[in-house]
Short mmCIF file of C-alpha atoms in Angstrom, two decimals:
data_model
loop_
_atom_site.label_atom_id
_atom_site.label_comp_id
_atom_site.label_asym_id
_atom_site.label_seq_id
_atom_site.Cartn_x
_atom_site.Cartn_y
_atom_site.Cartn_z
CA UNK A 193 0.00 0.00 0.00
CA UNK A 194 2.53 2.64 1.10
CA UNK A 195 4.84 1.70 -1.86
CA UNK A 196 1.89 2.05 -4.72
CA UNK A 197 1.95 5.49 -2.95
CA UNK A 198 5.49 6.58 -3.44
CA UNK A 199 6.09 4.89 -7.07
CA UNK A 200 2.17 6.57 -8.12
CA UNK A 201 3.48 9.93 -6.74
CA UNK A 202 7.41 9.39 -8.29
CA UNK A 203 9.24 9.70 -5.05
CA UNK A 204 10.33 5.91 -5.93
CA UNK A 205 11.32 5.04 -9.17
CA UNK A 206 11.44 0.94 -9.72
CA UNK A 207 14.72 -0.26 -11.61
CA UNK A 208 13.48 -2.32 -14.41
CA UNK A 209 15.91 -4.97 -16.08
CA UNK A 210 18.06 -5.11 -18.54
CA UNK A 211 16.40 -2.24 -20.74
CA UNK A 212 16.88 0.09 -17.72
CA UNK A 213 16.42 3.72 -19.37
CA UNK A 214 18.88 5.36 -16.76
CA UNK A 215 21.72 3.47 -18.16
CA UNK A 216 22.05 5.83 -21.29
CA UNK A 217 22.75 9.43 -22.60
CA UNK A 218 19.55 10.60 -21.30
CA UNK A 219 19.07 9.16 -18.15
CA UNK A 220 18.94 12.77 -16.34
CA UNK A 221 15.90 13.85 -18.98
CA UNK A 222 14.16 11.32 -17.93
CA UNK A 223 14.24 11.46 -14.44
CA UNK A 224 12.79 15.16 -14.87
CA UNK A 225 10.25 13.48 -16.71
CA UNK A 226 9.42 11.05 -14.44
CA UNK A 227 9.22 13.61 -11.58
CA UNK A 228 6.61 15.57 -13.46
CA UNK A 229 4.31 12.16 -13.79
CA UNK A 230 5.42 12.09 -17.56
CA UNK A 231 6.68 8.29 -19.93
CA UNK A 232 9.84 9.24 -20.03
CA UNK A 233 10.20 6.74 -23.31
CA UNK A 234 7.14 8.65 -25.22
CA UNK A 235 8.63 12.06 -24.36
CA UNK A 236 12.21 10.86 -26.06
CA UNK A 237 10.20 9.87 -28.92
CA UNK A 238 8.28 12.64 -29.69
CA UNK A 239 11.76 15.15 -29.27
CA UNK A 240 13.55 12.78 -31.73
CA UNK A 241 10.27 13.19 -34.64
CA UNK A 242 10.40 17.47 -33.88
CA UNK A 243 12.36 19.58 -36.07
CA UNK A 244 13.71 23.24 -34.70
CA UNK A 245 14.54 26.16 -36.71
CA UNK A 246 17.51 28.85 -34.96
CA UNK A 247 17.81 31.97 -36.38
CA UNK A 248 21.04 33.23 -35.10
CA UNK A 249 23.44 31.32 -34.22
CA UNK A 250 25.61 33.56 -31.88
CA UNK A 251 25.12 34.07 -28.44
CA UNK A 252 22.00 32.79 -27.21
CA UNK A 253 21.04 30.72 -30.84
CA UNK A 254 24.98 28.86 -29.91
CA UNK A 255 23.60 27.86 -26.28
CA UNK A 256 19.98 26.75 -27.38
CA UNK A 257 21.09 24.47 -30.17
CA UNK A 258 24.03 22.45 -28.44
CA UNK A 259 20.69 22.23 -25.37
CA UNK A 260 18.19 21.06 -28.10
CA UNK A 261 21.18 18.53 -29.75
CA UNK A 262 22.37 17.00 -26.08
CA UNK A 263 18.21 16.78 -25.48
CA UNK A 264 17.86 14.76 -29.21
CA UNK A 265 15.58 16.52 -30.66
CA UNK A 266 15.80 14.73 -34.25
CA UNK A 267 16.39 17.94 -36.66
CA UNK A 268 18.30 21.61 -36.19
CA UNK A 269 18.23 23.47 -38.95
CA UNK A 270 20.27 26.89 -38.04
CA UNK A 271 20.43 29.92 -40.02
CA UNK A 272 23.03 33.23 -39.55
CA UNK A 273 23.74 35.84 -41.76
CA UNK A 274 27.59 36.15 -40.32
CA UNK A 275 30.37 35.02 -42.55
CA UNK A 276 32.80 32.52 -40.90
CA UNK A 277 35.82 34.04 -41.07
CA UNK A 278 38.82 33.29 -38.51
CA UNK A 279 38.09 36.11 -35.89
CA UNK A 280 34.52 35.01 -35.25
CA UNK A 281 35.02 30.90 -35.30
CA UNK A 282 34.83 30.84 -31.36
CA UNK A 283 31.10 32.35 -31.03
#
């Protein structure tokens, strides 16, 4: 009884076998997932079918598309209207 209350309300998490989903790159997303009542499996999958347009891709576009990458969202298309040239390769 007590346990169907802390695995319903995700302040226990059962370990499943050999498929366990924290064993792999993503194993911190879907703890927040879990925490917020969500399948962390059916989140992953719907990130990895979204695509994501940047425009910009200095300063703030840089950050939000190595976040969106590391998170797997399946396509990033980016778009800047800098030219790379030597000086501005580290932004």
């Amino acid at each position: 009884m007590h346990l169907n209350f802390l695995v319903s309300n995700h302040f226990l998490v059962l370990a499943e076998t050999s498929d366990n989903i924290f064993h792999n790159r993503y194993s911190r997303n879907h703890l927040h997932y879990q925490n917020y009542g969500m399948y962390p499996a059916s989140i992953q999958h719907t990130l990895l079918q979204k695509k994501v347009v940047i425009l910009g891709c200095d300063g703030i576009g840089n950050h939000v598309s190595a976040i969106l990458a590391s998170s797997d969202v399946g396509k990033l298309i980016l778009a800047d209207n800098d030219v790379i040239e030597m000086t501005n390769l580290t932004r």
